[in-house]
Amino acid sequence: MARTARFYQRLTRSRSGIGSYTSLWLGPDHLLLVTSSGYSESYQRFYFRDIQCLVAADSIRYGVFNAVFGTILGFCGIAAAIAASSTGVSPWILLFLLPALLLLLWNLYLGRTCKVTLMSGVQSVVLPPLSRFRRTRKVFARLVPLIEAAQAALTPPPLAPPPPPAAATAGAEPPTPAEDAPATSDRTDAPDQSDRSAASAQPAVQPAAQ
Amino acid sequence: MVPVSHCPGCKRALPPAAWHNDRQVHCPSCDTDLEFVAFPALTAARFVARPESATLGDDATCFFHTTNRAEAVCAGCGRLLCAVCAVDFAGKCLCPSCIAARPIAAQPDAVKSRLLWDSLALSLATLPILMWPVTLVTAPAAIGLAIYGWNKPGSLVRGSKTRLVVAMVLAGAQVVGWTVGLVTFLL
């Protein structure tokens, strides 16, 4: 059991849903999504080499929470103001006002909400634990280098540097079709790309057709 | 490079004009801002294992497919394998029979689900306290469950046995309480 405990590192805290809660863990070569009901856990693995895309979409929960808590706070504030001018603030008003205020501040502190989708070649899975942009960006900053390292073999080779401009060579002129002809001709001694600048400084090579 | 052509939320096509850059797009259908992180696997060609047929008489052939040329050796049993049977599993090249024979409990990267015996025992030791007479039955059951689950594989991500210990202590205290109470009542 101790071995498996070191096998995974926690990426996010548990996020509760309806009858279950989910959390995200980092394995040596995969991402583990744990869905727990309290008495059993089910695991979904996403190997770094298979992940094609991570998508973070803006969600409306942030605005909804702010609106709900703000409305409660507003009503309680008005009620408290009215009560304070007549009989004094009732503790019942504070019972609603303080939690609403704390929850509103907590929501503002956590920041915008999002919905993250992980896409691979055969599936598209929503990651519920990543529900805030701030936490998502931290997790992405940790995950992206690992995924890119796992997919390093799939990265196309970098393009060869472009040849130096012909104008840089002394007395060079724009290449004519006759100069480009050796590239498509059957000549085996045609200058390659790296010798193009030196070849352009020389007299034009007669095409093989001539 | 445009990472995806459809919005993962509303599944509708994302027009090229909706892209702010290669990472950010605004879906006009669901009016949502999306942030993409694309990886090389998105554009890489999908690997398809294609076995080569054994043409010469002295070609080594796959243990499972005698018409396919052997291309790898199983790290578990040493059998010769073709491209179809050679499975890259947990960092090793294994044949399907070796993968099936591996004990699931020994490989944390292959477990699909786990029953949490520690949570069960702890719940059985704590929740019945609200209806305390039933603890006469549930406390010994919680101790039995904790003993039974002691050597069972637990959660993949929580490695300690703290819950089992707490469950045994609580249930043990309830059993001692019942014993003392019954002895006092009888005497």
mmCIF file of C-alpha atoms in Angstrom:
data_model
loop_
_atom_site.group_PDB
_atom_site.id
_atom_site.type_symbol
_atom_site.label_atom_id
_atom_site.label_comp_id
_atom_site.label_asym_id
_atom_site.label_seq_id
_atom_site.Cartn_x
_atom_site.Cartn_y
_atom_site.Cartn_z
ATOM 1 C CA MET A 1 0.000 0.000 0.000
ATOM 2 C CA ALA A 2 2.876 2.354 0.707
ATOM 3 C CA ARG A 3 4.186 1.775 -2.809
ATOM 4 C CA THR A 4 0.932 2.808 -4.406
ATOM 5 C CA ALA A 5 0.746 5.861 -2.179
ATOM 6 C CA ARG A 6 3.964 7.167 -3.731
ATOM 7 C CA PHE A 7 2.822 6.138 -7.189
ATOM 8 C CA TYR A 8 0.477 9.122 -7.535
ATOM 9 C CA GLN A 9 0.799 12.757 -6.645
ATOM 10 C CA ARG A 10 -2.237 14.877 -5.965
ATOM 11 C CA LEU A 11 -3.011 17.505 -8.592
ATOM 12 C CA THR A 12 -6.328 18.795 -7.329
ATOM 13 C CA ARG A 13 -8.448 18.536 -4.233
ATOM 14 C CA SER A 14 -11.587 16.467 -4.311
ATOM 15 C CA ARG A 15 -14.582 18.095 -5.884
ATOM 16 C CA SER A 16 -17.952 16.828 -4.800
ATOM 17 C CA GLY A 17 -20.709 16.044 -7.237
ATOM 18 C CA ILE A 18 -24.045 14.299 -6.905
ATOM 19 C CA GLY A 19 -23.364 11.239 -4.759
ATOM 20 C CA SER A 20 -19.673 11.163 -5.605
ATOM 21 C CA TYR A 21 -16.537 13.234 -5.578
ATOM 22 C CA THR A 22 -13.684 13.364 -8.025
ATOM 23 C CA SER A 23 -10.015 14.223 -7.838
ATOM 24 C CA LEU A 24 -7.107 14.339 -10.229
ATOM 25 C CA TRP A 25 -3.769 12.630 -9.616
ATOM 26 C CA LEU A 26 -0.485 12.559 -11.474
ATOM 27 C CA GLY A 27 1.102 9.218 -12.271
ATOM 28 C CA PRO A 28 4.506 8.494 -13.799
ATOM 29 C CA ASP A 29 3.176 8.389 -17.353
ATOM 30 C CA HIS A 30 -0.511 9.109 -17.021
ATOM 31 C CA LEU A 31 -3.180 11.234 -15.452
ATOM 32 C CA LEU A 32 -5.565 9.519 -13.034
ATOM 33 C CA LEU A 33 -9.133 10.667 -12.536
ATOM 34 C CA VAL A 34 -10.537 9.171 -9.337
ATOM 35 C CA THR A 35 -14.301 9.052 -8.870
ATOM 36 C CA SER A 36 -15.246 8.015 -5.367
ATOM 37 C CA SER A 37 -18.597 7.263 -3.791
ATOM 38 C CA GLY A 38 -17.058 7.125 -0.330
ATOM 39 C CA TYR A 39 -16.971 3.331 -0.203
ATOM 40 C CA SER A 40 -15.515 2.540 -3.600
ATOM 41 C CA GLU A 41 -13.273 4.266 -6.061
ATOM 42 C CA SER A 42 -13.169 3.956 -9.824
ATOM 43 C CA TYR A 43 -10.192 5.028 -11.853
ATOM 44 C CA GLN A 44 -9.802 6.496 -15.311
ATOM 45 C CA ARG A 45 -6.321 6.788 -16.783
ATOM 46 C CA PHE A 46 -5.220 9.121 -19.526
ATOM 47 C CA TYR A 47 -1.756 8.319 -20.772
ATOM 48 C CA PHE A 48 0.368 11.293 -21.727
ATOM 49 C CA ARG A 49 1.209 9.809 -25.105
ATOM 50 C CA ASP A 50 -2.492 9.635 -26.039
ATOM 51 C CA ILE A 51 -3.634 13.094 -24.996
ATOM 52 C CA GLN A 52 -4.285 15.212 -28.060
ATOM 53 C CA CYS A 53 -5.784 18.336 -26.647
ATOM 54 C CA LEU A 54 -6.878 20.027 -23.422
ATOM 55 C CA VAL A 55 -9.722 22.495 -23.703
ATOM 56 C CA ALA A 56 -10.741 24.922 -20.986
ATOM 57 C CA ALA A 57 -14.123 26.499 -21.623
ATOM 58 C CA ASP A 58 -15.564 29.413 -19.721
ATOM 59 C CA SER A 59 -18.561 28.409 -17.602
ATOM 60 C CA ILE A 60 -21.390 30.469 -16.141
ATOM 61 C CA ARG A 61 -21.178 29.087 -12.594
ATOM 62 C CA TYR A 62 -19.002 31.968 -11.449
ATOM 63 C CA GLY A 63 -21.577 34.517 -12.514
ATOM 64 C CA VAL A 64 -24.464 32.455 -11.154
ATOM 65 C CA PHE A 65 -22.824 32.057 -7.754
ATOM 66 C CA ASN A 66 -22.041 35.761 -7.593
ATOM 67 C CA ALA A 67 -25.600 36.625 -8.538
ATOM 68 C CA VAL A 68 -27.134 34.256 -5.965
ATOM 69 C CA PHE A 69 -24.898 35.263 -3.084
ATOM 70 C CA GLY A 70 -25.056 38.918 -4.066
ATOM 71 C CA THR A 71 -28.865 38.820 -4.108
ATOM 72 C CA ILE A 72 -28.999 37.173 -0.681
ATOM 73 C CA LEU A 73 -26.489 39.684 0.603
ATOM 74 C CA GLY A 74 -28.478 42.564 -0.868
ATOM 75 C CA PHE A 75 -31.765 41.441 0.665
ATOM 76 C CA CYS A 76 -30.130 40.810 4.028
ATOM 77 C CA GLY A 77 -28.375 44.179 3.870
ATOM 78 C CA ILE A 78 -31.613 46.009 3.153
ATOM 79 C CA ALA A 79 -33.370 44.093 5.927
ATOM 80 C CA ALA A 80 -30.523 44.841 8.329
ATOM 81 C CA ALA A 81 -30.603 48.541 7.430
ATOM 82 C CA ILE A 82 -34.348 48.733 8.000
ATOM 83 C CA ALA A 83 -34.099 46.797 11.244
ATOM 84 C CA ALA A 84 -31.181 48.888 12.490
ATOM 85 C CA SER A 85 -33.153 52.099 12.058
ATOM 86 C CA SER A 86 -36.071 50.795 14.112
ATOM 87 C CA THR A 87 -35.462 47.905 16.492
ATOM 88 C CA GLY A 88 -31.841 46.931 15.975
ATOM 89 C CA VAL A 89 -30.262 44.229 13.823
ATOM 90 C CA SER A 90 -31.766 40.834 14.453
ATOM 91 C CA PRO A 91 -29.373 37.904 14.836
ATOM 92 C CA TRP A 92 -31.526 36.034 12.311
ATOM 93 C CA ILE A 93 -30.499 38.507 9.621
ATOM 94 C CA LEU A 94 -26.850 38.040 10.500
ATOM 95 C CA LEU A 95 -27.364 34.290 10.264
ATOM 96 C CA PHE A 96 -28.042 34.700 6.523
ATOM 97 C CA LEU A 97 -25.896 37.754 5.886
ATOM 98 C CA LEU A 98 -22.570 36.492 7.152
ATOM 99 C CA PRO A 99 -22.535 33.135 5.312
ATOM 100 C CA ALA A 100 -23.654 34.832 2.101
ATOM 101 C CA LEU A 101 -20.901 37.411 2.487
ATOM 102 C CA LEU A 102 -18.279 34.762 3.181
ATOM 103 C CA LEU A 103 -19.394 32.610 0.267
ATOM 104 C CA LEU A 104 -19.406 35.596 -2.083
ATOM 105 C CA LEU A 105 -15.904 36.591 -1.015
ATOM 106 C CA TRP A 106 -14.736 32.995 -1.319
ATOM 107 C CA ASN A 107 -16.165 32.740 -4.829
ATOM 108 C CA LEU A 108 -14.520 36.007 -5.829
ATOM 109 C CA TYR A 109 -11.234 34.784 -4.385
ATOM 110 C CA LEU A 110 -11.329 31.489 -6.286
ATOM 111 C CA GLY A 111 -11.911 33.287 -9.568
ATOM 112 C CA ARG A 112 -13.610 32.395 -12.835
ATOM 113 C CA THR A 113 -15.009 28.924 -13.341
ATOM 114 C CA CYS A 114 -14.293 26.694 -16.280
ATOM 115 C CA LYS A 115 -15.032 23.291 -17.713
ATOM 116 C CA VAL A 116 -11.992 21.357 -18.865
ATOM 117 C CA THR A 117 -12.260 18.669 -21.522
ATOM 118 C CA LEU A 118 -9.491 16.214 -22.262
ATOM 119 C CA MET A 119 -9.501 14.933 -25.830
ATOM 120 C CA SER A 120 -7.705 11.881 -27.085
ATOM 121 C CA GLY A 121 -8.017 9.927 -30.301
ATOM 122 C CA VAL A 122 -11.063 7.987 -29.158
ATOM 123 C CA GLN A 123 -12.646 9.911 -26.325
ATOM 124 C CA SER A 124 -13.491 13.288 -24.978
ATOM 125 C CA VAL A 125 -13.738 13.413 -21.184
ATOM 126 C CA VAL A 126 -14.674 16.276 -18.904
ATOM 127 C CA LEU A 127 -12.362 16.673 -15.904
ATOM 128 C CA PRO A 128 -14.658 17.869 -13.092
ATOM 129 C CA PRO A 129 -11.893 18.623 -10.543
ATOM 130 C CA LEU A 130 -10.582 21.390 -12.782
ATOM 131 C CA SER A 131 -13.388 23.849 -12.241
ATOM 132 C CA ARG A 132 -11.500 27.114 -11.762
ATOM 133 C CA PHE A 133 -9.213 28.807 -14.256
ATOM 134 C CA ARG A 134 -6.603 29.566 -11.643
ATOM 135 C CA ARG A 135 -6.224 25.943 -10.582
ATOM 136 C CA THR A 136 -6.496 24.811 -14.208
ATOM 137 C CA ARG A 137 -3.599 26.993 -15.307
ATOM 138 C CA LYS A 138 -1.441 25.648 -12.466
ATOM 139 C CA VAL A 139 -2.269 22.076 -13.423
ATOM 140 C CA PHE A 140 -1.668 22.805 -17.104
ATOM 141 C CA ALA A 141 1.712 24.329 -16.271
ATOM 142 C CA ARG A 142 2.638 21.078 -14.576
ATOM 143 C CA LEU A 143 1.085 18.753 -17.127
ATOM 144 C CA VAL A 144 2.036 20.290 -20.453
ATOM 145 C CA PRO A 145 5.822 19.717 -20.154
ATOM 146 C CA LEU A 146 5.198 16.092 -19.157
ATOM 147 C CA ILE A 147 2.832 15.472 -22.063
ATOM 148 C CA GLU A 148 5.156 17.186 -24.523
ATOM 149 C CA ALA A 149 8.072 15.124 -23.251
ATOM 150 C CA ALA A 150 6.044 11.931 -23.658
ATOM 151 C CA GLN A 151 5.146 12.944 -27.199
ATOM 152 C CA ALA A 152 8.596 14.205 -28.147
ATOM 153 C CA ALA A 153 8.971 11.413 -30.682
ATOM 154 C CA LEU A 154 5.818 12.601 -32.435
ATOM 155 C CA THR A 155 7.053 16.159 -32.852
ATOM 156 C CA PRO A 156 7.887 16.873 -36.483
ATOM 157 C CA PRO A 157 11.558 17.801 -37.067
ATOM 158 C CA PRO A 158 12.245 21.519 -37.132
ATOM 159 C CA LEU A 159 12.370 23.092 -40.543
ATOM 160 C CA ALA A 160 15.796 23.652 -42.081
ATOM 161 C CA PRO A 161 16.936 27.251 -41.887
ATOM 162 C CA PRO A 162 16.162 29.153 -45.063
ATOM 163 C CA PRO A 163 19.058 29.704 -47.446
ATOM 164 C CA PRO A 164 20.728 33.097 -47.267
ATOM 165 C CA PRO A 165 19.105 35.615 -49.571
ATOM 166 C CA ALA A 166 20.621 35.773 -53.011
ATOM 167 C CA ALA A 167 20.932 39.566 -52.765
ATOM 168 C CA ALA A 168 23.500 39.116 -50.015
ATOM 169 C CA THR A 169 25.989 37.690 -52.470
ATOM 170 C CA ALA A 170 27.991 40.091 -54.583
ATOM 171 C CA GLY A 171 26.550 40.835 -58.013
ATOM 172 C CA ALA A 172 23.817 38.280 -57.648
ATOM 173 C CA GLU A 173 20.632 38.547 -59.649
ATOM 174 C CA PRO A 174 17.244 36.966 -59.039
ATOM 175 C CA PRO A 175 17.354 33.336 -60.121
ATOM 176 C CA THR A 176 16.123 32.661 -63.603
ATOM 177 C CA PRO A 177 14.206 29.582 -64.685
ATOM 178 C CA ALA A 178 17.432 28.379 -66.260
ATOM 179 C CA GLU A 179 19.107 28.416 -62.858
ATOM 180 C CA ASP A 180 16.277 26.478 -61.280
ATOM 181 C CA ALA A 181 16.349 23.856 -63.992
ATOM 182 C CA PRO A 182 19.107 21.672 -62.462
ATOM 183 C CA ALA A 183 16.912 20.988 -59.471
ATOM 184 C CA THR A 184 14.461 19.127 -61.654
ATOM 185 C CA SER A 185 16.920 17.776 -64.202
ATOM 186 C CA ASP A 186 18.698 14.478 -64.155
ATOM 187 C CA ARG A 187 22.038 16.020 -63.317
ATOM 188 C CA THR A 188 23.740 14.303 -60.426
ATOM 189 C CA ASP A 189 26.304 17.028 -59.906
ATOM 190 C CA ALA A 190 23.723 19.738 -59.419
ATOM 191 C CA PRO A 191 24.549 21.990 -56.451
ATOM 192 C CA ASP A 192 22.432 21.312 -53.418
ATOM 193 C CA GLN A 193 20.539 23.844 -51.371
ATOM 194 C CA SER A 194 23.532 24.831 -49.286
ATOM 195 C CA ASP A 195 25.641 25.527 -52.371
ATOM 196 C CA ARG A 196 22.934 27.617 -53.997
ATOM 197 C CA SER A 197 24.449 30.933 -52.979
ATOM 198 C CA ALA A 198 27.874 30.002 -54.313
ATOM 199 C CA ALA A 199 26.365 28.688 -57.514
ATOM 200 C CA SER A 200 24.380 31.836 -58.059
ATOM 201 C CA ALA A 201 27.555 33.888 -58.058
ATOM 202 C CA GLN A 202 28.927 31.838 -60.948
ATOM 203 C CA PRO A 203 27.799 32.108 -64.558
ATOM 204 C CA ALA A 204 24.465 30.570 -65.249
ATOM 205 C CA VAL A 205 24.624 26.842 -65.684
ATOM 206 C CA GLN A 206 23.402 25.659 -69.025
ATOM 207 C CA PRO A 207 20.312 23.521 -68.679
ATOM 208 C CA ALA A 208 20.796 19.854 -69.382
ATOM 209 C CA ALA A 209 18.184 20.036 -72.127
ATOM 210 C CA GLN A 210 20.487 22.250 -74.108
ATOM 211 C CA MET B 1 -2.780 25.040 -37.020
ATOM 212 C CA VAL B 2 -6.383 24.856 -35.847
ATOM 213 C CA PRO B 3 -6.504 22.278 -33.000
ATOM 214 C CA VAL B 4 -10.098 21.131 -33.391
ATOM 215 C CA SER B 5 -12.888 21.869 -35.796
ATOM 216 C CA HIS B 6 -15.799 21.502 -33.375
ATOM 217 C CA CYS B 7 -16.650 23.064 -30.044
ATOM 218 C CA PRO B 8 -16.428 20.395 -27.310
ATOM 219 C CA GLY B 9 -19.351 22.020 -25.516
ATOM 220 C CA CYS B 10 -22.049 22.402 -28.173
ATOM 221 C CA LYS B 11 -20.440 20.080 -30.767
ATOM 222 C CA ARG B 12 -20.969 22.661 -33.521
ATOM 223 C CA ALA B 13 -18.377 23.672 -36.066
ATOM 224 C CA LEU B 14 -15.954 26.422 -35.138
ATOM 225 C CA PRO B 15 -15.539 28.820 -38.057
ATOM 226 C CA PRO B 16 -11.942 29.846 -38.806
ATOM 227 C CA ALA B 17 -12.829 33.468 -38.116
ATOM 228 C CA ALA B 18 -13.666 32.581 -34.500
ATOM 229 C CA TRP B 19 -10.034 31.859 -33.688
ATOM 230 C CA HIS B 20 -8.196 34.679 -31.959
ATOM 231 C CA ASN B 21 -4.914 32.778 -32.200
ATOM 232 C CA ASP B 22 -3.891 29.124 -32.201
ATOM 233 C CA ARG B 23 -4.937 28.734 -28.535
ATOM 234 C CA GLN B 24 -8.021 30.849 -28.008
ATOM 235 C CA VAL B 25 -11.351 30.776 -29.763
ATOM 236 C CA HIS B 26 -14.827 32.110 -29.149
ATOM 237 C CA CYS B 27 -17.589 29.686 -30.071
ATOM 238 C CA PRO B 28 -20.352 31.751 -31.668
ATOM 239 C CA SER B 29 -22.940 28.993 -31.175
ATOM 240 C CA CYS B 30 -22.729 28.638 -27.403
ATOM 241 C CA ASP B 31 -21.118 32.059 -26.821
ATOM 242 C CA THR B 32 -18.212 30.551 -24.879
ATOM 243 C CA ASP B 33 -14.552 31.405 -24.734
ATOM 244 C CA LEU B 34 -12.366 28.341 -25.172
ATOM 245 C CA GLU B 35 -8.693 27.890 -24.450
ATOM 246 C CA PHE B 36 -6.909 25.068 -26.260
ATOM 247 C CA VAL B 37 -3.633 23.340 -25.505
ATOM 248 C CA ALA B 38 -2.818 21.082 -28.427
ATOM 249 C CA PHE B 39 -0.159 18.387 -28.397
ATOM 250 C CA PRO B 40 1.767 16.633 -31.184
ATOM 251 C CA ALA B 41 -0.494 13.573 -30.926
ATOM 252 C CA LEU B 42 -3.262 15.658 -32.464
ATOM 253 C CA THR B 43 -1.551 15.820 -35.832
ATOM 254 C CA ALA B 44 0.584 12.685 -35.660
ATOM 255 C CA ALA B 45 -0.356 9.752 -37.788
ATOM 256 C CA ARG B 46 -2.097 7.032 -35.829
ATOM 257 C CA PHE B 47 0.053 3.959 -35.253
ATOM 258 C CA VAL B 48 -1.392 0.773 -36.679
ATOM 259 C CA ALA B 49 0.390 -2.501 -35.995
ATOM 260 C CA ARG B 50 0.818 -4.309 -39.306
ATOM 261 C CA PRO B 51 2.371 -7.763 -39.044
ATOM 262 C CA GLU B 52 4.600 -9.044 -41.788
ATOM 263 C CA SER B 53 3.870 -12.469 -43.148
ATOM 264 C CA ALA B 54 6.582 -15.100 -42.860
ATOM 265 C CA THR B 55 7.820 -15.728 -46.361
ATOM 266 C CA LEU B 56 10.910 -17.860 -45.941
ATOM 267 C CA GLY B 57 10.927 -21.257 -44.346
ATOM 268 C CA ASP B 58 13.479 -20.303 -41.745
ATOM 269 C CA ASP B 59 11.669 -17.128 -40.666
ATOM 270 C CA ALA B 60 10.821 -17.127 -36.958
ATOM 271 C CA THR B 61 7.074 -16.916 -36.558
ATOM 272 C CA CYS B 62 4.775 -15.575 -33.869
ATOM 273 C CA PHE B 63 3.763 -18.021 -31.138
ATOM 274 C CA PHE B 64 0.114 -17.056 -31.509
ATOM 275 C CA HIS B 65 0.009 -16.406 -35.271
ATOM 276 C CA THR B 66 2.113 -18.936 -37.102
ATOM 277 C CA THR B 67 1.786 -17.112 -40.405
ATOM 278 C CA ASN B 68 3.197 -13.833 -39.069
ATOM 279 C CA ARG B 69 6.890 -13.088 -38.795
ATOM 280 C CA ALA B 70 8.174 -12.668 -35.227
ATOM 281 C CA GLU B 71 9.296 -9.139 -34.454
ATOM 282 C CA ALA B 72 9.631 -9.061 -30.674
ATOM 283 C CA VAL B 73 10.161 -11.231 -27.633
ATOM 284 C CA CYS B 74 7.784 -11.231 -24.671
ATOM 285 C CA ALA B 75 9.517 -9.902 -21.554
ATOM 286 C CA GLY B 76 7.354 -12.164 -19.410
ATOM 287 C CA CYS B 77 7.443 -15.609 -21.013
ATOM 288 C CA GLY B 78 10.026 -15.218 -23.750
ATOM 289 C CA ARG B 79 7.685 -16.193 -26.586
ATOM 290 C CA LEU B 80 8.255 -14.751 -30.015
ATOM 291 C CA LEU B 81 5.598 -12.232 -30.976
ATOM 292 C CA CYS B 82 4.404 -10.530 -34.135
ATOM 293 C CA ALA B 83 3.549 -6.833 -34.306
ATOM 294 C CA VAL B 84 -0.060 -7.544 -33.319
ATOM 295 C CA CYS B 85 0.748 -9.562 -30.204
ATOM 296 C CA ALA B 86 3.602 -7.410 -28.904
ATOM 297 C CA VAL B 87 1.883 -5.047 -26.477
ATOM 298 C CA ASP B 88 3.750 -2.194 -24.862
ATOM 299 C CA PHE B 89 2.447 -2.552 -21.307
ATOM 300 C CA ALA B 90 3.803 -0.794 -18.226
ATOM 301 C CA GLY B 91 7.104 -0.147 -19.955
ATOM 302 C CA LYS B 92 7.564 -3.749 -21.094
ATOM 303 C CA CYS B 93 6.848 -5.664 -24.241
ATOM 304 C CA LEU B 94 4.381 -8.373 -23.188
ATOM 305 C CA CYS B 95 2.129 -10.875 -24.899
ATOM 306 C CA PRO B 96 -1.623 -10.854 -24.168
ATOM 307 C CA SER B 97 -1.448 -14.021 -22.059
ATOM 308 C CA CYS B 98 1.238 -12.537 -19.788
ATOM 309 C CA ILE B 99 -0.821 -9.380 -19.366
ATOM 310 C CA ALA B 100 -3.864 -11.461 -18.451
ATOM 311 C CA ALA B 101 -1.850 -13.563 -16.004
ATOM 312 C CA ARG B 102 -0.421 -10.586 -14.116
ATOM 313 C CA PRO B 103 -2.080 -10.046 -10.743
ATOM 314 C CA ILE B 104 -4.101 -6.872 -10.971
ATOM 315 C CA ALA B 105 -3.360 -5.935 -7.360
ATOM 316 C CA ALA B 106 0.358 -5.862 -8.112
ATOM 317 C CA GLN B 107 0.045 -3.253 -10.830
ATOM 318 C CA PRO B 108 -1.499 0.013 -9.736
ATOM 319 C CA ASP B 109 -1.640 1.222 -13.331
ATOM 320 C CA ALA B 110 -4.155 -1.466 -14.294
ATOM 321 C CA VAL B 111 -6.672 -1.308 -11.468
ATOM 322 C CA LYS B 112 -10.118 -0.203 -12.606
ATOM 323 C CA SER B 113 -11.848 0.151 -9.256
ATOM 324 C CA ARG B 114 -11.309 -0.598 -5.595
ATOM 325 C CA LEU B 115 -13.600 -1.234 -2.657
ATOM 326 C CA LEU B 116 -12.594 0.901 0.332
ATOM 327 C CA TRP B 117 -12.672 -1.451 3.293
ATOM 328 C CA ASP B 118 -11.324 1.232 5.607
ATOM 329 C CA SER B 119 -14.195 3.600 4.827
ATOM 330 C CA LEU B 120 -16.722 0.807 5.287
ATOM 331 C CA ALA B 121 -15.265 -0.164 8.652
ATOM 332 C CA LEU B 122 -15.071 3.434 9.814
ATOM 333 C CA SER B 123 -18.674 4.116 8.819
ATOM 334 C CA LEU B 124 -19.814 0.969 10.558
ATOM 335 C CA ALA B 125 -17.974 2.084 13.688
ATOM 336 C CA THR B 126 -19.246 5.672 13.758
ATOM 337 C CA LEU B 127 -22.648 6.089 12.093
ATOM 338 C CA PRO B 128 -24.568 3.598 14.310
ATOM 339 C CA ILE B 129 -23.614 5.679 17.357
ATOM 340 C CA LEU B 130 -26.579 7.878 16.413
ATOM 341 C CA MET B 131 -28.792 4.863 17.136
ATOM 342 C CA TRP B 132 -26.650 3.515 19.937
ATOM 343 C CA PRO B 133 -28.506 0.232 20.710
ATOM 344 C CA VAL B 134 -27.528 -1.166 17.310
ATOM 345 C CA THR B 135 -23.844 -0.775 18.181
ATOM 346 C CA LEU B 136 -24.213 -4.053 20.082
ATOM 347 C CA VAL B 137 -24.181 -5.679 16.629
ATOM 348 C CA THR B 138 -22.314 -3.178 14.489
ATOM 349 C CA ALA B 139 -19.262 -2.730 16.731
ATOM 350 C CA PRO B 140 -18.112 -6.370 16.474
ATOM 351 C CA ALA B 141 -18.982 -6.257 12.773
ATOM 352 C CA ALA B 142 -16.798 -3.174 12.328
ATOM 353 C CA ILE B 143 -13.887 -4.910 14.072
ATOM 354 C CA GLY B 144 -14.357 -7.954 11.866
ATOM 355 C CA LEU B 145 -14.498 -5.780 8.759
ATOM 356 C CA ALA B 146 -11.318 -3.940 9.764
ATOM 357 C CA ILE B 147 -9.490 -7.220 10.333
ATOM 358 C CA TYR B 148 -10.772 -8.629 7.038
ATOM 359 C CA GLY B 149 -9.777 -5.515 5.119
ATOM 360 C CA TRP B 150 -6.370 -5.108 6.760
ATOM 361 C CA ASN B 151 -4.507 -6.975 4.037
ATOM 362 C CA LYS B 152 -6.869 -6.114 1.196
ATOM 363 C CA PRO B 153 -5.613 -3.601 -1.343
ATOM 364 C CA GLY B 154 -6.924 -0.179 -0.430
ATOM 365 C CA SER B 155 -7.269 3.056 -2.281
ATOM 366 C CA LEU B 156 -4.712 3.708 -5.007
ATOM 367 C CA VAL B 157 -4.243 7.263 -3.919
ATOM 368 C CA ARG B 158 -4.560 7.061 -0.131
ATOM 369 C CA GLY B 159 -1.941 4.717 1.201
ATOM 370 C CA SER B 160 -2.353 4.803 4.970
ATOM 371 C CA LYS B 161 -4.318 2.518 7.270
ATOM 372 C CA THR B 162 -5.363 5.289 9.624
ATOM 373 C CA ARG B 163 -9.076 4.759 9.003
ATOM 374 C CA LEU B 164 -8.803 1.068 9.782
ATOM 375 C CA VAL B 165 -7.008 1.806 13.039
ATOM 376 C CA VAL B 166 -9.548 4.475 14.029
ATOM 377 C CA ALA B 167 -12.406 2.127 13.181
ATOM 378 C CA MET B 168 -10.915 -0.650 15.323
ATOM 379 C CA VAL B 169 -10.313 1.699 18.257
ATOM 380 C CA LEU B 170 -13.839 3.138 18.134
ATOM 381 C CA ALA B 171 -15.500 -0.225 17.685
ATOM 382 C CA GLY B 172 -13.301 -1.686 20.423
ATOM 383 C CA ALA B 173 -14.377 1.086 22.782
ATOM 384 C CA GLN B 174 -18.025 0.327 22.002
ATOM 385 C CA VAL B 175 -17.495 -3.383 22.663
ATOM 386 C CA VAL B 176 -15.777 -2.603 25.980
ATOM 387 C CA GLY B 177 -18.622 -0.246 26.880
ATOM 388 C CA TRP B 178 -21.234 -2.888 26.130
ATOM 389 C CA THR B 179 -19.272 -5.513 28.082
ATOM 390 C CA VAL B 180 -18.906 -3.298 31.133
ATOM 391 C CA GLY B 181 -22.558 -2.289 30.935
ATOM 392 C CA LEU B 182 -23.832 -5.849 30.632
ATOM 393 C CA VAL B 183 -21.593 -7.137 33.430
ATOM 394 C CA THR B 184 -22.669 -4.306 35.694
ATOM 395 C CA PHE B 185 -26.316 -4.965 34.874
ATOM 396 C CA LEU B 186 -26.020 -8.694 35.535
ATOM 397 C CA LEU B 187 -24.131 -8.302 38.791
#
